[in-house]
Amino acid sequence: MTSVFNLRFYDIKILNRRGEIAININAKIQSSNNPIWQYLNTFTTSDKKGNLVQIDTKGNIIKIPEGWSKNHLLEMTTKTLVSISDNILTIKGIPVRLPYGNYTRPKIFHIKNELFISVTDRDAQKVYLFSSNGNPISGFPIYGIEGVDIVANKDDDSLGLIVQSESNGFIIYRIN
């Protein structure tokens, strides 16, 4: 029996404002379905083999083996990398073991000079929230199915966490 895999390769082109090639890249990257971010002064994504793929401004490609599963999900800022592979959430290199589940792409929030990372287990309908050092925020996980957002309350030092509760409903939690 022969297996056939649908492998997609990306031709990466970095263009200038006029649509002309600005950086020549002579390689193709096997798609992991993760976007490309600006991270640590590189264009960064990942491939299906579980490698972190970084492209510098000269077109050099650096592949760093991370051992992520083929369905891993990434989220980044210019200085912060968060990944989820199977049930391991990694925040800035700090692994956090979660119960096995079907997780959404992590989200990074920068609020009041602090980083918060959220991820939702769709099957268990639980929203997890962590600080940038991988510590869970007290009172979590909470009920929710997706669509997490965090806002700072103007009247006090609390935060509001908005989460989708069903196909047409939302719950707003107050975090002190």
PDB file of C-alpha atoms in Angstrom:
ATOM      1  CA  MET A   1       0.000   0.000   0.000  1.00  0.00           C
ATOM      2  CA  THR A   2       1.388   3.379  -0.979  1.00  0.00           C
ATOM      3  CA  SER A   3       0.677   6.562   0.940  1.00  0.00           C
ATOM      4  CA  VAL A   4       0.333   9.809  -0.931  1.00  0.00           C
ATOM      5  CA  PHE A   5       0.982  13.000   0.959  1.00  0.00           C
ATOM      6  CA  ASN A   6      -0.234  16.384  -0.153  1.00  0.00           C
ATOM      7  CA  LEU A   7       2.907  18.407   0.480  1.00  0.00           C
ATOM      8  CA  ARG A   8       2.826  22.096  -0.249  1.00  0.00           C
ATOM      9  CA  PHE A   9       6.019  24.034  -0.670  1.00  0.00           C
ATOM     10  CA  TYR A  10       6.204  27.793  -0.385  1.00  0.00           C
ATOM     11  CA  ASP A  11       8.239  29.862  -2.761  1.00  0.00           C
ATOM     12  CA  ILE A  12       9.120  32.772  -0.521  1.00  0.00           C
ATOM     13  CA  LYS A  13       9.605  36.133  -2.152  1.00  0.00           C
ATOM     14  CA  ILE A  14      10.476  39.256  -0.220  1.00  0.00           C
ATOM     15  CA  LEU A  15       9.472  42.282  -2.254  1.00  0.00           C
ATOM     16  CA  ASN A  16       9.982  46.016  -1.987  1.00  0.00           C
ATOM     17  CA  ARG A  17       7.146  48.549  -2.164  1.00  0.00           C
ATOM     18  CA  ARG A  18       7.188  48.502  -5.957  1.00  0.00           C
ATOM     19  CA  GLY A  19       6.701  44.713  -6.074  1.00  0.00           C
ATOM     20  CA  GLU A  20      10.272  44.017  -7.113  1.00  0.00           C
ATOM     21  CA  ILE A  21      12.334  41.291  -5.455  1.00  0.00           C
ATOM     22  CA  ALA A  22      14.231  42.869  -2.558  1.00  0.00           C
ATOM     23  CA  ILE A  23      15.875  39.732  -1.141  1.00  0.00           C
ATOM     24  CA  ASN A  24      16.774  36.675  -3.204  1.00  0.00           C
ATOM     25  CA  ILE A  25      15.884  33.385  -1.529  1.00  0.00           C
ATOM     26  CA  ASN A  26      16.966  30.207  -3.287  1.00  0.00           C
ATOM     27  CA  ALA A  27      15.015  27.620  -1.325  1.00  0.00           C
ATOM     28  CA  LYS A  28      11.486  26.382  -0.870  1.00  0.00           C
ATOM     29  CA  ILE A  29       9.939  25.737   2.519  1.00  0.00           C
ATOM     30  CA  GLN A  30       7.460  22.934   3.156  1.00  0.00           C
ATOM     31  CA  SER A  31       4.315  24.628   4.450  1.00  0.00           C
ATOM     32  CA  SER A  32       3.336  24.221   8.086  1.00  0.00           C
ATOM     33  CA  ASN A  33       0.280  26.487   7.707  1.00  0.00           C
ATOM     34  CA  ASN A  34       1.814  28.983  10.131  1.00  0.00           C
ATOM     35  CA  PRO A  35       2.140  32.621   9.059  1.00  0.00           C
ATOM     36  CA  ILE A  36       5.443  34.435   8.718  1.00  0.00           C
ATOM     37  CA  TRP A  37       6.374  36.912  11.441  1.00  0.00           C
ATOM     38  CA  GLN A  38       9.130  39.392  12.105  1.00  0.00           C
ATOM     39  CA  TYR A  39      11.000  37.814  15.018  1.00  0.00           C
ATOM     40  CA  LEU A  40      14.487  38.686  16.306  1.00  0.00           C
ATOM     41  CA  ASN A  41      15.256  40.733  13.188  1.00  0.00           C
ATOM     42  CA  THR A  42      14.371  37.848  10.837  1.00  0.00           C
ATOM     43  CA  PHE A  43      11.372  36.682   8.871  1.00  0.00           C
ATOM     44  CA  THR A  44      10.303  33.611  10.837  1.00  0.00           C
ATOM     45  CA  THR A  45       7.947  30.689  10.320  1.00  0.00           C
ATOM     46  CA  SER A  46       8.169  26.903  10.603  1.00  0.00           C
ATOM     47  CA  ASP A  47       8.035  23.902   8.330  1.00  0.00           C
ATOM     48  CA  LYS A  48       6.147  20.579   8.442  1.00  0.00           C
ATOM     49  CA  LYS A  49       9.263  18.834   9.760  1.00  0.00           C
ATOM     50  CA  GLY A  50       9.035  20.801  13.026  1.00  0.00           C
ATOM     51  CA  ASN A  51      11.853  23.241  12.291  1.00  0.00           C
ATOM     52  CA  LEU A  52      11.889  26.912  13.143  1.00  0.00           C
ATOM     53  CA  VAL A  53      12.749  28.632   9.855  1.00  0.00           C
ATOM     54  CA  GLN A  54      14.369  32.063   9.932  1.00  0.00           C
ATOM     55  CA  ILE A  55      15.327  34.205   6.941  1.00  0.00           C
ATOM     56  CA  ASP A  56      17.688  37.109   7.496  1.00  0.00           C
ATOM     57  CA  THR A  57      17.821  40.323   5.452  1.00  0.00           C
ATOM     58  CA  LYS A  58      20.457  38.823   3.132  1.00  0.00           C
ATOM     59  CA  GLY A  59      18.266  35.838   2.215  1.00  0.00           C
ATOM     60  CA  ASN A  60      20.113  33.298   4.351  1.00  0.00           C
ATOM     61  CA  ILE A  61      17.851  30.540   5.698  1.00  0.00           C
ATOM     62  CA  ILE A  62      18.451  29.077   9.139  1.00  0.00           C
ATOM     63  CA  LYS A  63      16.501  25.952  10.149  1.00  0.00           C
ATOM     64  CA  ILE A  64      16.491  25.113  13.847  1.00  0.00           C
ATOM     65  CA  PRO A  65      15.090  21.654  14.727  1.00  0.00           C
ATOM     66  CA  GLU A  66      12.450  22.102  17.430  1.00  0.00           C
ATOM     67  CA  GLY A  67      10.824  18.663  17.260  1.00  0.00           C
ATOM     68  CA  TRP A  68       7.335  20.115  16.853  1.00  0.00           C
ATOM     69  CA  SER A  69       4.570  17.834  15.563  1.00  0.00           C
ATOM     70  CA  LYS A  70       3.405  18.376  11.981  1.00  0.00           C
ATOM     71  CA  ASN A  71       0.255  20.171  13.255  1.00  0.00           C
ATOM     72  CA  HIS A  72       2.056  22.572  15.600  1.00  0.00           C
ATOM     73  CA  LEU A  73       0.872  26.172  15.894  1.00  0.00           C
ATOM     74  CA  LEU A  74       2.981  29.285  16.436  1.00  0.00           C
ATOM     75  CA  GLU A  75       2.441  32.853  17.547  1.00  0.00           C
ATOM     76  CA  MET A  76       5.137  35.511  17.780  1.00  0.00           C
ATOM     77  CA  THR A  77       5.973  39.096  18.493  1.00  0.00           C
ATOM     78  CA  THR A  78       9.293  40.687  17.545  1.00  0.00           C
ATOM     79  CA  LYS A  79      10.857  39.217  20.723  1.00  0.00           C
ATOM     80  CA  THR A  80       8.528  36.447  21.918  1.00  0.00           C
ATOM     81  CA  LEU A  81       7.952  32.995  20.427  1.00  0.00           C
ATOM     82  CA  VAL A  82       5.063  30.812  21.629  1.00  0.00           C
ATOM     83  CA  SER A  83       4.324  27.364  20.224  1.00  0.00           C
ATOM     84  CA  ILE A  84       1.912  24.543  20.891  1.00  0.00           C
ATOM     85  CA  SER A  85       2.782  21.058  19.717  1.00  0.00           C
ATOM     86  CA  ASP A  86       0.520  18.222  20.811  1.00  0.00           C
ATOM     87  CA  ASN A  87      -0.107  19.144  24.471  1.00  0.00           C
ATOM     88  CA  ILE A  88       3.106  21.116  25.090  1.00  0.00           C
ATOM     89  CA  LEU A  89       2.751  24.890  25.158  1.00  0.00           C
ATOM     90  CA  THR A  90       6.170  26.563  25.019  1.00  0.00           C
ATOM     91  CA  ILE A  91       6.453  30.203  26.052  1.00  0.00           C
ATOM     92  CA  LYS A  92       9.829  31.844  25.369  1.00  0.00           C
ATOM     93  CA  GLY A  93      11.533  28.439  25.663  1.00  0.00           C
ATOM     94  CA  ILE A  94       9.633  27.406  28.815  1.00  0.00           C
ATOM     95  CA  PRO A  95       7.574  24.220  28.279  1.00  0.00           C
ATOM     96  CA  VAL A  96       4.155  23.926  29.919  1.00  0.00           C
ATOM     97  CA  ARG A  97       2.437  20.527  29.816  1.00  0.00           C
ATOM     98  CA  LEU A  98      -1.310  20.779  29.219  1.00  0.00           C
ATOM     99  CA  PRO A  99      -3.932  18.021  29.244  1.00  0.00           C
ATOM    100  CA  TYR A 100      -4.267  16.348  25.851  1.00  0.00           C
ATOM    101  CA  GLY A 101      -6.760  18.235  23.706  1.00  0.00           C
ATOM    102  CA  ASN A 102      -7.559  20.081  20.494  1.00  0.00           C
ATOM    103  CA  TYR A 103      -5.925  23.489  21.017  1.00  0.00           C
ATOM    104  CA  THR A 104      -6.305  26.781  19.205  1.00  0.00           C
ATOM    105  CA  ARG A 105      -3.341  28.842  18.078  1.00  0.00           C
ATOM    106  CA  PRO A 106      -1.858  30.593  21.120  1.00  0.00           C
ATOM    107  CA  LYS A 107      -2.539  34.311  21.444  1.00  0.00           C
ATOM    108  CA  ILE A 108      -0.106  36.821  22.916  1.00  0.00           C
ATOM    109  CA  PHE A 109      -1.415  39.906  24.688  1.00  0.00           C
ATOM    110  CA  HIS A 110       0.751  42.846  25.751  1.00  0.00           C
ATOM    111  CA  ILE A 111      -1.228  44.680  28.437  1.00  0.00           C
ATOM    112  CA  LYS A 112       0.089  47.118  31.044  1.00  0.00           C
ATOM    113  CA  ASN A 113       3.728  46.179  30.289  1.00  0.00           C
ATOM    114  CA  GLU A 114       3.016  42.475  30.838  1.00  0.00           C
ATOM    115  CA  LEU A 115       2.694  39.593  28.418  1.00  0.00           C
ATOM    116  CA  PHE A 116      -0.165  37.135  28.727  1.00  0.00           C
ATOM    117  CA  ILE A 117      -0.551  34.008  26.623  1.00  0.00           C
ATOM    118  CA  SER A 118      -3.890  32.285  26.091  1.00  0.00           C
ATOM    119  CA  VAL A 119      -4.815  29.020  24.452  1.00  0.00           C
ATOM    120  CA  THR A 120      -8.185  27.251  24.282  1.00  0.00           C
ATOM    121  CA  ASP A 121      -8.910  23.526  24.342  1.00  0.00           C
ATOM    122  CA  ARG A 122     -11.843  23.278  21.940  1.00  0.00           C
ATOM    123  CA  ASP A 123     -12.828  19.760  23.043  1.00  0.00           C
ATOM    124  CA  ALA A 124     -12.844  20.447  26.798  1.00  0.00           C
ATOM    125  CA  GLN A 125     -14.058  24.050  26.250  1.00  0.00           C
ATOM    126  CA  LYS A 126     -11.394  25.466  28.571  1.00  0.00           C
ATOM    127  CA  VAL A 127      -9.416  28.671  28.214  1.00  0.00           C
ATOM    128  CA  TYR A 128      -5.929  28.717  29.750  1.00  0.00           C
ATOM    129  CA  LEU A 129      -4.028  31.903  30.574  1.00  0.00           C
ATOM    130  CA  PHE A 130      -0.325  32.149  31.403  1.00  0.00           C
ATOM    131  CA  SER A 131       2.209  34.843  32.207  1.00  0.00           C
ATOM    132  CA  SER A 132       5.309  35.258  30.037  1.00  0.00           C
ATOM    133  CA  ASN A 133       7.331  33.031  32.383  1.00  0.00           C
ATOM    134  CA  GLY A 134       4.940  30.094  31.842  1.00  0.00           C
ATOM    135  CA  ASN A 135       3.135  30.400  35.173  1.00  0.00           C
ATOM    136  CA  PRO A 136      -0.631  29.863  35.027  1.00  0.00           C
ATOM    137  CA  ILE A 137      -2.792  32.826  36.016  1.00  0.00           C
ATOM    138  CA  SER A 138      -4.792  32.117  39.153  1.00  0.00           C
ATOM    139  CA  GLY A 139      -8.363  30.984  38.534  1.00  0.00           C
ATOM    140  CA  PHE A 140      -7.678  29.400  35.140  1.00  0.00           C
ATOM    141  CA  PRO A 141      -8.698  27.428  33.157  1.00  0.00           C
ATOM    142  CA  ILE A 142     -12.143  28.910  32.658  1.00  0.00           C
ATOM    143  CA  TYR A 143     -15.065  27.947  30.437  1.00  0.00           C
ATOM    144  CA  GLY A 144     -14.898  29.113  26.825  1.00  0.00           C
ATOM    145  CA  ILE A 145     -14.858  27.713  23.330  1.00  0.00           C
ATOM    146  CA  GLU A 146     -12.750  30.223  21.394  1.00  0.00           C
ATOM    147  CA  GLY A 147     -12.323  33.891  20.554  1.00  0.00           C
ATOM    148  CA  VAL A 148     -10.320  35.119  23.554  1.00  0.00           C
ATOM    149  CA  ASP A 149      -9.487  38.805  23.942  1.00  0.00           C
ATOM    150  CA  ILE A 150      -8.102  40.724  26.908  1.00  0.00           C
ATOM    151  CA  VAL A 151      -8.701  44.404  27.626  1.00  0.00           C
ATOM    152  CA  ALA A 152      -7.490  46.684  30.397  1.00  0.00           C
ATOM    153  CA  ASN A 153     -10.243  48.286  32.481  1.00  0.00           C
ATOM    154  CA  LYS A 154      -9.783  52.055  32.600  1.00  0.00           C
ATOM    155  CA  ASP A 155     -11.451  52.468  36.006  1.00  0.00           C
ATOM    156  CA  ASP A 156      -9.187  50.130  37.996  1.00  0.00           C
ATOM    157  CA  ASP A 157      -6.211  47.783  37.646  1.00  0.00           C
ATOM    158  CA  SER A 158      -8.284  44.770  36.602  1.00  0.00           C
ATOM    159  CA  LEU A 159      -8.374  43.129  33.203  1.00  0.00           C
ATOM    160  CA  GLY A 160     -11.399  41.986  31.243  1.00  0.00           C
ATOM    161  CA  LEU A 161     -11.214  38.670  29.435  1.00  0.00           C
ATOM    162  CA  ILE A 162     -13.794  38.221  26.695  1.00  0.00           C
ATOM    163  CA  VAL A 163     -14.386  34.665  25.524  1.00  0.00           C
ATOM    164  CA  GLN A 164     -16.814  33.050  23.148  1.00  0.00           C
ATOM    165  CA  SER A 165     -19.212  30.840  25.106  1.00  0.00           C
ATOM    166  CA  GLU A 166     -21.279  29.371  22.279  1.00  0.00           C
ATOM    167  CA  SER A 167     -21.849  30.047  18.606  1.00  0.00           C
ATOM    168  CA  ASN A 168     -23.594  33.355  19.335  1.00  0.00           C
ATOM    169  CA  GLY A 169     -22.645  34.225  22.917  1.00  0.00           C
ATOM    170  CA  PHE A 170     -19.813  35.747  24.898  1.00  0.00           C
ATOM    171  CA  ILE A 171     -18.763  35.857  28.540  1.00  0.00           C
ATOM    172  CA  ILE A 172     -16.734  38.686  30.040  1.00  0.00           C
ATOM    173  CA  TYR A 173     -14.574  37.671  32.988  1.00  0.00           C
ATOM    174  CA  ARG A 174     -12.936  40.157  35.311  1.00  0.00           C
ATOM    175  CA  ILE A 175      -9.351  39.347  36.300  1.00  0.00           C
ATOM    176  CA  ASN A 176      -8.098  41.161  39.405  1.00  0.00           C
TER     177      ASN A 176
END
